[in-house]
Coordinates of C-alpha atoms and ligand atoms in Angstrom, one line a residue:
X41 CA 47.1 197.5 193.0
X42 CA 44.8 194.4 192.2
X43 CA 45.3 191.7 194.7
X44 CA 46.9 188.1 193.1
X45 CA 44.8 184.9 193.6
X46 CA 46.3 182.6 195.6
X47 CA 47.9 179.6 194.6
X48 CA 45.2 177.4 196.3
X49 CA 42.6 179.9 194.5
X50 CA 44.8 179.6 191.3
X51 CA 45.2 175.7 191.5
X52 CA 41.3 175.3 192.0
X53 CA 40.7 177.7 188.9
X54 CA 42.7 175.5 187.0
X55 CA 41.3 172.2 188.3
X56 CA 37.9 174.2 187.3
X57 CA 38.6 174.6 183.4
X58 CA 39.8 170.9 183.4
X59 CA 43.4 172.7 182.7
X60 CA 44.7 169.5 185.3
X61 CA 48.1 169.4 183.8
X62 CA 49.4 173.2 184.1
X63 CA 48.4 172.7 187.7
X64 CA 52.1 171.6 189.8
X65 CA 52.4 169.0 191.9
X66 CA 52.3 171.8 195.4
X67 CA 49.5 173.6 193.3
X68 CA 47.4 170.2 193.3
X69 CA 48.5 169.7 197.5
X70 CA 47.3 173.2 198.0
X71 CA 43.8 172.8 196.6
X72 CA 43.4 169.8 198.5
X73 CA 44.0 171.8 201.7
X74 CA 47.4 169.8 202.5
X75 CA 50.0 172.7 200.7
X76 CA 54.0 171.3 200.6
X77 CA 55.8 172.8 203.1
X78 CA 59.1 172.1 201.0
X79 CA 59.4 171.4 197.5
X80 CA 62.7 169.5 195.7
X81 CA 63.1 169.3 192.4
X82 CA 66.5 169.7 190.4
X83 CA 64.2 168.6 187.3
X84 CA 61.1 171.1 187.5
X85 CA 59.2 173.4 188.8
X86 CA 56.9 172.1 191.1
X87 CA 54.1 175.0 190.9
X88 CA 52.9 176.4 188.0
X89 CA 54.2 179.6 188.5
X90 CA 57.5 179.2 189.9
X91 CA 60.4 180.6 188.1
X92 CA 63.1 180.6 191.3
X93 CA 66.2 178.6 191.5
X94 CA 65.9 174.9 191.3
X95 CA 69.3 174.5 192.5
X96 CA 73.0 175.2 192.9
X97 CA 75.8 173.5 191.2
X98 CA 79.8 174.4 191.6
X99 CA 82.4 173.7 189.2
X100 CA 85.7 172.1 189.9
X101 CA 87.4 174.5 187.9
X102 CA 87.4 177.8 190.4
X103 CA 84.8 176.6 192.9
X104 CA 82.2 179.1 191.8
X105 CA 78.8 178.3 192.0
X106 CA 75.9 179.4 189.4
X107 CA 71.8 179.1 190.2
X108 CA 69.6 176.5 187.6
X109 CA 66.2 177.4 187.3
X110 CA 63.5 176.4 185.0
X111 CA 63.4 177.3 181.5
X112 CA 60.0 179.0 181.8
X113 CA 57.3 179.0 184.8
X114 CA 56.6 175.8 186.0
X115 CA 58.6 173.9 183.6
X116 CA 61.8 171.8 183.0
X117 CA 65.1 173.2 184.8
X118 CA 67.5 175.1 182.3
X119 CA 70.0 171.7 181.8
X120 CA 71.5 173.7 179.3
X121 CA 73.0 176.3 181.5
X122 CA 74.3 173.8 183.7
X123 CA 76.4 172.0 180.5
X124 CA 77.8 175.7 179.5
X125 CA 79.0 176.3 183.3
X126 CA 80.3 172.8 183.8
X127 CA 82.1 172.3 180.4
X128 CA 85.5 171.0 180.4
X129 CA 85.1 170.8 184.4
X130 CA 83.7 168.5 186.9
X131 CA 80.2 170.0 189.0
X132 CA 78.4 169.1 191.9
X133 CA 74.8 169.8 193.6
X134 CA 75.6 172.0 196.0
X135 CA 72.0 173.0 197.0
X136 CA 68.5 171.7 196.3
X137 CA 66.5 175.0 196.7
X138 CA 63.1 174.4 198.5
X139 CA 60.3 176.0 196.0
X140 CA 58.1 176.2 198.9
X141 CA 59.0 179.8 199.6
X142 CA 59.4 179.0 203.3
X143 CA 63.3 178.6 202.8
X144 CA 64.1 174.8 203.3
X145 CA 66.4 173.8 201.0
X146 CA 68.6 171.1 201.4
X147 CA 72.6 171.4 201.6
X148 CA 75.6 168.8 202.3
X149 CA 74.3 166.6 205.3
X150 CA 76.2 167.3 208.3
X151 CA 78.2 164.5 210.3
X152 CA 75.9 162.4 212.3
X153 CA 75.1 159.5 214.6
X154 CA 77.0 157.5 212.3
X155 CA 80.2 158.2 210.4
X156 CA 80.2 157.6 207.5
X157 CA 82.9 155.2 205.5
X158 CA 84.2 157.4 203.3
X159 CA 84.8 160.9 205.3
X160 CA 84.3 160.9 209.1
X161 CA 83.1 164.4 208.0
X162 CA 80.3 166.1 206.2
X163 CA 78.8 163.2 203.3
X164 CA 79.9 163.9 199.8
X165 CA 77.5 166.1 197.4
X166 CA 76.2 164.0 194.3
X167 CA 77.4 164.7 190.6
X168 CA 75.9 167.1 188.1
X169 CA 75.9 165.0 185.8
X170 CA 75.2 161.3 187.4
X171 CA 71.5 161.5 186.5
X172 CA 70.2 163.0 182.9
X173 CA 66.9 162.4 182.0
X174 CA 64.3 164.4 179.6
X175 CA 61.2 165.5 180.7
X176 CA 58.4 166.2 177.3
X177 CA 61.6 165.6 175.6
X178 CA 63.8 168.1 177.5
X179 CA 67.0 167.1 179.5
X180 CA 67.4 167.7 182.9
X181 CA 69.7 165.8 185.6
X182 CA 68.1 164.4 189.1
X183 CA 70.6 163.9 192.2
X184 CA 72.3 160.5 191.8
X185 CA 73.5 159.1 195.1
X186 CA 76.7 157.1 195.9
X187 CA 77.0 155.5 198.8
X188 CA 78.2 158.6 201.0
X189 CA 76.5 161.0 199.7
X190 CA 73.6 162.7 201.6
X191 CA 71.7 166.1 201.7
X192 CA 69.9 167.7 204.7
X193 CA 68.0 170.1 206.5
X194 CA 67.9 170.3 210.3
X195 CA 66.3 173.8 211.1
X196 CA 63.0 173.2 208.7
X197 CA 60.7 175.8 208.9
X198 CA 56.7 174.4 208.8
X199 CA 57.3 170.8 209.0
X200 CA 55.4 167.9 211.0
X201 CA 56.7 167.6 214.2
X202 CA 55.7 165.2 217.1
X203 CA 52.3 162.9 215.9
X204 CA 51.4 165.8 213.5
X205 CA 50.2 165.0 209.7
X206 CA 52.0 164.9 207.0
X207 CA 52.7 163.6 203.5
X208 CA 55.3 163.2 201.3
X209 CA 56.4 161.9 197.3
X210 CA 59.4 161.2 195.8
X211 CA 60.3 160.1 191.9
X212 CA 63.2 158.1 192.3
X213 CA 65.0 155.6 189.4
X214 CA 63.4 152.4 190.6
X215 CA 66.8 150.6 188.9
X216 CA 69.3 152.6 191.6
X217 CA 69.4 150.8 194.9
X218 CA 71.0 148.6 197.1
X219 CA 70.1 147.1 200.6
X220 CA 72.5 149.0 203.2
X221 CA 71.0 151.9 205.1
X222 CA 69.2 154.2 203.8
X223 CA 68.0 155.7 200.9
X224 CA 65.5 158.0 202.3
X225 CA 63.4 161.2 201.1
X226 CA 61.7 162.6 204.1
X227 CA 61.3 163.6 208.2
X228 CA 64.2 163.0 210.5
X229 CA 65.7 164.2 213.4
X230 CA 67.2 167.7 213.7
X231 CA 70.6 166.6 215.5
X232 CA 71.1 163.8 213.0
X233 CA 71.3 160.9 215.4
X234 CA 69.4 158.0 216.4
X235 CA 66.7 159.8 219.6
X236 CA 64.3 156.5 219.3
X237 CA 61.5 154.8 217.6
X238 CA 58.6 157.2 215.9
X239 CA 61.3 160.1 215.1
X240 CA 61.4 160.0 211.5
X241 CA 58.7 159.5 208.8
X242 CA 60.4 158.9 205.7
X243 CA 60.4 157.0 202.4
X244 CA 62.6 154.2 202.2
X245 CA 63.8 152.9 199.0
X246 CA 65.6 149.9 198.2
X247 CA 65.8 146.1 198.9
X248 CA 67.4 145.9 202.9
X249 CA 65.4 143.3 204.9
X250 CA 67.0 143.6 208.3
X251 CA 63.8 145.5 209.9
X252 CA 60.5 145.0 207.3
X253 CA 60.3 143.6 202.9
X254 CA 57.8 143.3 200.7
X255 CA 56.6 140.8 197.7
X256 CA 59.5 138.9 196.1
X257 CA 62.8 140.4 196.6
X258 CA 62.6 144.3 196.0
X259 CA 63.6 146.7 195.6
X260 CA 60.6 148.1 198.0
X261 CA 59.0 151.3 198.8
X262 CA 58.8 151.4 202.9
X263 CA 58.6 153.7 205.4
X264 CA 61.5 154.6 208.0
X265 CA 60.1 155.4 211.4
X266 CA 64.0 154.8 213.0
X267 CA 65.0 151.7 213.9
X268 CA 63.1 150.0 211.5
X269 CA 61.7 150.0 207.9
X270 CA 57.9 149.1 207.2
X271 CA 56.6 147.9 205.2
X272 CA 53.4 147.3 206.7
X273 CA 52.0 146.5 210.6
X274 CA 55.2 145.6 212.5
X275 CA 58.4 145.4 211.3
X276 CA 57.9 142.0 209.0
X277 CA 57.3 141.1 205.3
X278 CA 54.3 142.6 203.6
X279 CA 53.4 140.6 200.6
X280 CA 50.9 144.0 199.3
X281 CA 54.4 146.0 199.1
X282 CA 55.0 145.0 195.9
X283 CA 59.0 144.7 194.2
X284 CA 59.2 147.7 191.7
X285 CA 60.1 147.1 188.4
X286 CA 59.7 150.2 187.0
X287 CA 62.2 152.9 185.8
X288 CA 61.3 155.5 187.5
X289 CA 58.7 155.0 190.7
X290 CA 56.5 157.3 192.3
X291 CA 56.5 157.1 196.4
X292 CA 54.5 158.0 198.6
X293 CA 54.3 157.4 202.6
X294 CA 52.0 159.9 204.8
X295 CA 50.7 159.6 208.5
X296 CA 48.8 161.0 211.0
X297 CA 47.5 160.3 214.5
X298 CA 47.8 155.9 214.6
X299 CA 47.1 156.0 210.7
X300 CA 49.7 156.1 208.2
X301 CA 50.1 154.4 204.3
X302 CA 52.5 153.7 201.7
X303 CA 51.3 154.2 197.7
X304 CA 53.5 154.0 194.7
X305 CA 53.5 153.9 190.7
X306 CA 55.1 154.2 187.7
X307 CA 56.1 157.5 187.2
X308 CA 55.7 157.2 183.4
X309 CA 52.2 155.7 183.4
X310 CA 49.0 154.8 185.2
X311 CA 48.1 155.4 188.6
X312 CA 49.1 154.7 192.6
X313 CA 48.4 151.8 193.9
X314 CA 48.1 151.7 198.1
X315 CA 50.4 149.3 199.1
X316 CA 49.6 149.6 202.6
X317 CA 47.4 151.7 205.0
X318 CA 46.5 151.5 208.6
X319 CA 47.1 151.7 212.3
X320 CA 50.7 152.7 213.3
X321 CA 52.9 149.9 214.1
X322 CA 52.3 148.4 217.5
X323 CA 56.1 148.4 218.6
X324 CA 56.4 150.7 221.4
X325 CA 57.1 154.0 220.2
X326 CA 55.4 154.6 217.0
X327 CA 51.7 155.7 218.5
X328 CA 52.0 158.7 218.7
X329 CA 54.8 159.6 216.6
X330 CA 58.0 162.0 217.6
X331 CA 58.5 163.8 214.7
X332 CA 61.4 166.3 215.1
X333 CA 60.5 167.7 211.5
X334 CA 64.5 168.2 209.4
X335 CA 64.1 166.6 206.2
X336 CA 66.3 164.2 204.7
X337 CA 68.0 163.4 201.3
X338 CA 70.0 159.7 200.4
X339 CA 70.6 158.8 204.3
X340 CA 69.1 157.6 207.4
X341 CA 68.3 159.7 210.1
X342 CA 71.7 159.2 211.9
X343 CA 73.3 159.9 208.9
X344 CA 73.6 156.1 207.9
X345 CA 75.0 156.8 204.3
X346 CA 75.8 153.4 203.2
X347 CA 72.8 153.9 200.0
X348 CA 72.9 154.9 197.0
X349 CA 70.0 155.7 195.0
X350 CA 68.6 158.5 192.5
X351 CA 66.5 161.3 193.3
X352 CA 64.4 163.7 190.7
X353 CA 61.7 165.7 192.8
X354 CA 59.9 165.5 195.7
X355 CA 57.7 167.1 198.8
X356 CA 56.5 167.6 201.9
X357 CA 53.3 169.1 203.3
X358 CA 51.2 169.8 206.2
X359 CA 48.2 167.7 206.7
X360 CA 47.6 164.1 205.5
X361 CA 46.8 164.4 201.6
X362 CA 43.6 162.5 200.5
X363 CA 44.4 159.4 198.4
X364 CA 42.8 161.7 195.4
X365 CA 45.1 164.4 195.8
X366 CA 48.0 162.4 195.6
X367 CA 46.2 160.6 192.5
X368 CA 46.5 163.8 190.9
X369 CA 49.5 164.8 191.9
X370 CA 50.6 161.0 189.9
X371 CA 49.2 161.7 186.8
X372 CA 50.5 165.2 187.2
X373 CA 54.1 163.7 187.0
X374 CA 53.4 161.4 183.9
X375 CA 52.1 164.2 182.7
X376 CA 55.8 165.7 182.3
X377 CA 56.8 162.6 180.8
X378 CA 60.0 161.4 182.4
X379 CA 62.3 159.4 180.2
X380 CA 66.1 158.0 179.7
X381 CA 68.5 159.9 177.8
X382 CA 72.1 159.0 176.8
X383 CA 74.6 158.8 179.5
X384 CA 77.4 159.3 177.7
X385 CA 79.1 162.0 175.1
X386 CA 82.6 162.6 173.9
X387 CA 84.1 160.0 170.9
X388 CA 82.0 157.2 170.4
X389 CA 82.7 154.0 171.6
X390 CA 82.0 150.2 169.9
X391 CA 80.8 147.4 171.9
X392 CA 83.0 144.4 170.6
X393 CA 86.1 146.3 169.3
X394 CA 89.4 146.7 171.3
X395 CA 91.0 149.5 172.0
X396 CA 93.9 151.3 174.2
X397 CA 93.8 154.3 176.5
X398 CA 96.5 156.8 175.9
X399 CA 97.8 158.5 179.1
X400 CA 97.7 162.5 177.5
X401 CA 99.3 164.1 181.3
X402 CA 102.2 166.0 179.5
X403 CA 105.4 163.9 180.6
X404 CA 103.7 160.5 180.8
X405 CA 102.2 160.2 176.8
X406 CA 104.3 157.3 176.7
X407 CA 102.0 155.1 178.8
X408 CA 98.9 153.0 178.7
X409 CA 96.2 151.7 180.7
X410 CA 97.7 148.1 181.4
X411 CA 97.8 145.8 183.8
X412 CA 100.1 143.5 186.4
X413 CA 98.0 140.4 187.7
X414 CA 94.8 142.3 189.6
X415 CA 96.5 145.8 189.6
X416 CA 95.4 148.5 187.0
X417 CA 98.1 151.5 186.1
X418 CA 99.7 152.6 183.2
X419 CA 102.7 151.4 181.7
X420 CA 104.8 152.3 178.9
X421 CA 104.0 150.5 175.6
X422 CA 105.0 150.8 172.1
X423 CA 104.9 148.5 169.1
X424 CA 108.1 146.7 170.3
X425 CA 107.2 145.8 173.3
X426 CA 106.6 142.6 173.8
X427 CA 103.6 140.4 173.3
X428 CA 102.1 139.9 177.6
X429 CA 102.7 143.8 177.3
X430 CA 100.8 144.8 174.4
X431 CA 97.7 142.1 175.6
X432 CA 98.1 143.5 179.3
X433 CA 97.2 147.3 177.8
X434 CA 94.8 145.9 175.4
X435 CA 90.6 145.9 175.9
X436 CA 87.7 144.4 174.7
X437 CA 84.5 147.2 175.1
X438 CA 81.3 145.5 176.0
X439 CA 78.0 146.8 177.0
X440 CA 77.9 147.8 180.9
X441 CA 77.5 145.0 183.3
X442 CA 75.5 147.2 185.2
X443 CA 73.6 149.2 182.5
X444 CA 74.0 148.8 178.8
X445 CA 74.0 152.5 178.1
X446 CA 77.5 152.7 179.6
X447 CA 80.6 150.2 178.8
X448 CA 82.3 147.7 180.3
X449 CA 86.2 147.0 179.5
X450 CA 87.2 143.3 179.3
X451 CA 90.6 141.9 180.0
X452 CA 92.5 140.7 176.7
X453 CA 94.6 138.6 178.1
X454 CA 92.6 137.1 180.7
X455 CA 88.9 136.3 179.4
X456 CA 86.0 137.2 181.9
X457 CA 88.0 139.5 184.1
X458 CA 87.2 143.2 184.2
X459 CA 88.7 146.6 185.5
X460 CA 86.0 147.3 188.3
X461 CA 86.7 149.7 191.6
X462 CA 86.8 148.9 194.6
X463 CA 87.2 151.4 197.7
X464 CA 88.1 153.4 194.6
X465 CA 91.0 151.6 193.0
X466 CA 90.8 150.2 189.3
X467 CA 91.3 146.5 189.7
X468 CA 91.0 143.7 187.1
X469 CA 88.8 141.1 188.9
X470 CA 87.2 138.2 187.2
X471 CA 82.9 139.1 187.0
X472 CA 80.9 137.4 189.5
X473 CA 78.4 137.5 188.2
X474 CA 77.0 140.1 191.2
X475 CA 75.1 143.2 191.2
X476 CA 78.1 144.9 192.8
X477 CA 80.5 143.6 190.7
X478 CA 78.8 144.6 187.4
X479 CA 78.4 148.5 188.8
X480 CA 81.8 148.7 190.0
X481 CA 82.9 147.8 186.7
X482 CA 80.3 149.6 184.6
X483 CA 81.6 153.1 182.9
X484 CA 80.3 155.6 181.3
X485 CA 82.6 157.9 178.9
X486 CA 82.8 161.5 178.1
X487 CA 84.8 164.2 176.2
X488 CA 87.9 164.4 177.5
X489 CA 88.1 167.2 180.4
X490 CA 91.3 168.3 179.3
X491 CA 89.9 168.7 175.6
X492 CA 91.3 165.4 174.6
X493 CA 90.1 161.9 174.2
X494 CA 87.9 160.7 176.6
X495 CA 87.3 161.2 180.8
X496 CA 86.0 158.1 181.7
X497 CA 83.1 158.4 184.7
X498 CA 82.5 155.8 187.2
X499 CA 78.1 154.4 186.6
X500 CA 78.8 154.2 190.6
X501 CA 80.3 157.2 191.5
X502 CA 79.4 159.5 189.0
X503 CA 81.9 162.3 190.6
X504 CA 85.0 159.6 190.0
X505 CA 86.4 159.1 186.9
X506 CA 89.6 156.9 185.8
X507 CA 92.7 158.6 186.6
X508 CA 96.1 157.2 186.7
X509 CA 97.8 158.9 189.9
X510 CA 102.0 157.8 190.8
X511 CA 101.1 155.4 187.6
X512 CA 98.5 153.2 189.6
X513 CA 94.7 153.3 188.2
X514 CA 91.8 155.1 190.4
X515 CA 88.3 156.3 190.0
X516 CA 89.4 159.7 191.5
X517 CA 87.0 162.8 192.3
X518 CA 88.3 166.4 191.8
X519 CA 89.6 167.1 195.1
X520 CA 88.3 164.7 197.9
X521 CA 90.0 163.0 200.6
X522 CA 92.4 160.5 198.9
X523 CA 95.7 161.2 197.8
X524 CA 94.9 160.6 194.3
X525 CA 91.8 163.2 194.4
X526 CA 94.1 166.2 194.6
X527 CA 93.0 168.3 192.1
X528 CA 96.6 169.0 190.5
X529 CA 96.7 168.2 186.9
X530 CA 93.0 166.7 187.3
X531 CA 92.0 167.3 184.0
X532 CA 95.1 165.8 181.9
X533 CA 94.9 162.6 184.9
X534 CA 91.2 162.0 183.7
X535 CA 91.3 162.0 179.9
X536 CA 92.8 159.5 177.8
X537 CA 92.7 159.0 174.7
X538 CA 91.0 155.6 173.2
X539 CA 92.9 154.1 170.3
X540 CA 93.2 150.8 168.6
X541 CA 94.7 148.2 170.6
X542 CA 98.2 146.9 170.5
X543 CA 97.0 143.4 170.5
Ligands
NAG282 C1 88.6 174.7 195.6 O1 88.4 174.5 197.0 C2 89.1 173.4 197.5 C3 88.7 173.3 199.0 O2 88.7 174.5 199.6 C4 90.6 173.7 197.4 O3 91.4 172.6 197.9 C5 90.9 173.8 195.9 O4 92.3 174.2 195.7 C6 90.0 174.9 195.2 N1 90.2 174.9 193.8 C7 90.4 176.0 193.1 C8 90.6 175.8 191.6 O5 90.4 177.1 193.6

């Protein structure tokens, strides 16, 4: 037996030939003497040698479960496998295995403080699918959270408990936020309820300014303590907290005894800049700290899950990493060269042209997607029907409101009015021109699941699709809590088939 180098040893070795970028992001903590305690990634491989399980999908087809890993050591996760085990069925994240070695992966958040609006339950697990990326060129899918979605781990092993060091880094799609609470990566409490000022240490990202903002008007990287957001000393504006503009955004908050920072970057170039470092905030409660030490994934420490945001990798360690470590540990992760890929697949779509959507549910081919004033269902139309008919199941594709990768379908009949969800219902709504608006009615197409046509995803909800259910429109998961989530004749429900218009 010859004994194996450490990974601290190995990392410092490779930081010795220069050979930087086959050094991982936990590799580089280690040889700074601050190793992760917990490592996320449904991406990569955080250290250069792993070759574990990145994480756990299951398919809606017969709720079996299969493991993604990378596609060598160290490298990009096996996307592929995931698309053969998903095909022609809907898949979730079930588990985001921790490539620490000390266990701590994180699984469907538990109920908390504060229900959420969706289930009074356990928070929803995120889409396969919601988040493709490549990394070098390869594709891989991050964890895209809905509002009401959220992952956890209350019973960490290693983590920073009461005013103990710590650090942390997340690369998150700087374009997926909103301002309700909270899109965190990070340490919480372990009962998952509100116990008080100075027990969590998380990053925050997004554009709320209830407790603390930044410069202009976000989205921000801040820290949540609980019961407030920083972005700097006390719990007002910090105009070095810059809005983020990037695509993808490297964060970064650590602390230790009344010191604690927040850094951020581009993810696909340059370095960190510090946005803030200092004494703790001088609120009661925050020096020392309280850290109870579960970790965190979409929500706030009571389980707030009103956020969305999108997630790729991430860590924890023990000790507070140096401001070079973490520089490293930056141009580590441009290194891998994240990038946007298509979102979606299936037949093609044309922005400008206008088209129909064929119900294929055996029984009901006789219908279209059409409308009745606001309300969205299918109705039966053929080439002598009458005029109103024909315009009411008749729409104009343009490029998403939200994000011009995905489509958006316009009215015929009434100009500037769009089908959009809301609380999961297809509506046609005239745009206002909001932020909300424009996702709810931003879609992103795929083959068909039934083998047919087209299943059209929710940008939103990436686990919803259009489905007509007693003949009314949805964006329906498959199974969930609503009626029209039962997965009976899911498949058939979701695909339609897109053909020329009938006026
Ligand atoms: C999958 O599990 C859910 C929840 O237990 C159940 O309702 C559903 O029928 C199952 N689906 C299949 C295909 O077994």
């Amino acid at each position: 037996m010859f004994s194996r180098p450490s990974l601290q040893a190995l990392a410092l070795s490779l930081l010795a030939t220069g050979s930087l970028v086959h050094a991982g992001p936990c590799d580089l903590y280690a040889s700074g003497g601050t190793p992760c305690i917990a490592a996320h990634g449904t991406t990569r491989a955080l250290y250069n040698a792993y070759t574990g399980p990145l994480y756990q999908v299951k398919r809606g087809s017969d709720n079996t479960t299969t493991t993604i890993s990378p596609v060598s050591a160290g490298g990009v996760a096996n996307a592929a496998a995931q698309d053969t085990f998903c095909a022609s069925t809907t898949c979730l994240i079930t588990i985001i295995y921790d490539q620490s070695g000390r266990g701590n992966h994180l699984t469907q958040a538990p109920p908390g403080g504060f229900n959420g609006p969706d289930i009074g339950g356990y928070d929803n697990l995120a889409s396969a699918i919601g988040a493709p990326v490549t990394l070098n060129g390869k594709k891989a899918y991050g964890v895209f959270v809905s509002p009401g979605t959220g992952y956890r781990n209350n019973a960490v092993s290693g983590s920073a408990t009461g005013d103990e060091p710590e650090g942390m880094y997340a690369v998150l799609d700087g374009t997926h936020y909103n301002d309700a609470c909270c899109f965190d990566y990070g340490n919480a409490e372990t009962n998952s309820k509100d116990t008080g000022n100075g027990h969590m240490e998380a990053i925050y990202y997004g554009d709320n300014t209830v407790w603390g903002s930044g410069a202009g008007s976000g989205p921000w990287v801040m820290a949540d303590l609980e019961n407030g957001l920083f972005s700097g000393q006390g719990t007002k504006n910090n105009a070095g907290d810059p809005t983020i503009t990037s695509r993808f955004v490297t964060a970064i908050v650590k602390g230790k005894p009344n010191q604690w920072a927040i850094r951020g970057g581009n993810s696909a170039s340059g370095s960190l800049s510090t946005y803030w470092t200092g004494a703790r905030p001088t609120v009661g409660g925050y020096n020392p700290m309280s850290l109870e030490g579960a970790i965190i994934l979409g929500i706030g420490g009571d389980n707030s899950n009103g956020a969305q945001g999108t997630f790729y990798e991430g860590v924890m360690t023990t000790g507070y990493p140096s401001d070079a470590t973490e520089n490293s540990v930056q141009a580590n992760i441009v290194a891998a060269k994240y990038a946007t890929t298509s979102l979606v697949s299936g037949p093609a779509l044309t922005v400008g042209s206008s088209i129909s959507f064929h119900v294929t549910t055996p029984g009901y081919t006789d219908r279209y997607l059409a409308h009745t004033g606001a309300t969205v269902n299918t109705q039966v139309v053929s080439s002598s029907s009458t005029t109103t008919l024909k315009q009411g199941a008749s729409w104009k594709v343009r490029a998403g409101l939200a994000n011009s990768a995905c489509y958006s379908f316009e009215s015929t009949d009434t100009a500037g009015s769009y089908i959009r969800h809301s609380f999961f219902t297809l509506l046609l709504n005239a745009n206002d021109g909001s932020k909300i608006f424009n996702e709810d009615a931003t879609f992103c197409p795929q083959a068909g699941l039934n083998g047919q046509g087209s299943t059209i995803r929710s940008f939103s909800y990436p686990t919803r699709f259009f489905r007509h259910y007693a003949n009314v429109g949805y964006i329906a998961s498959n199974g969930g809590v609503h009626a029209w989530d039962n997965p009976g004749s899911f498949n058939d429900d979701v695909s339609f088939v897109v053909g020329a218009a009938f006026a």
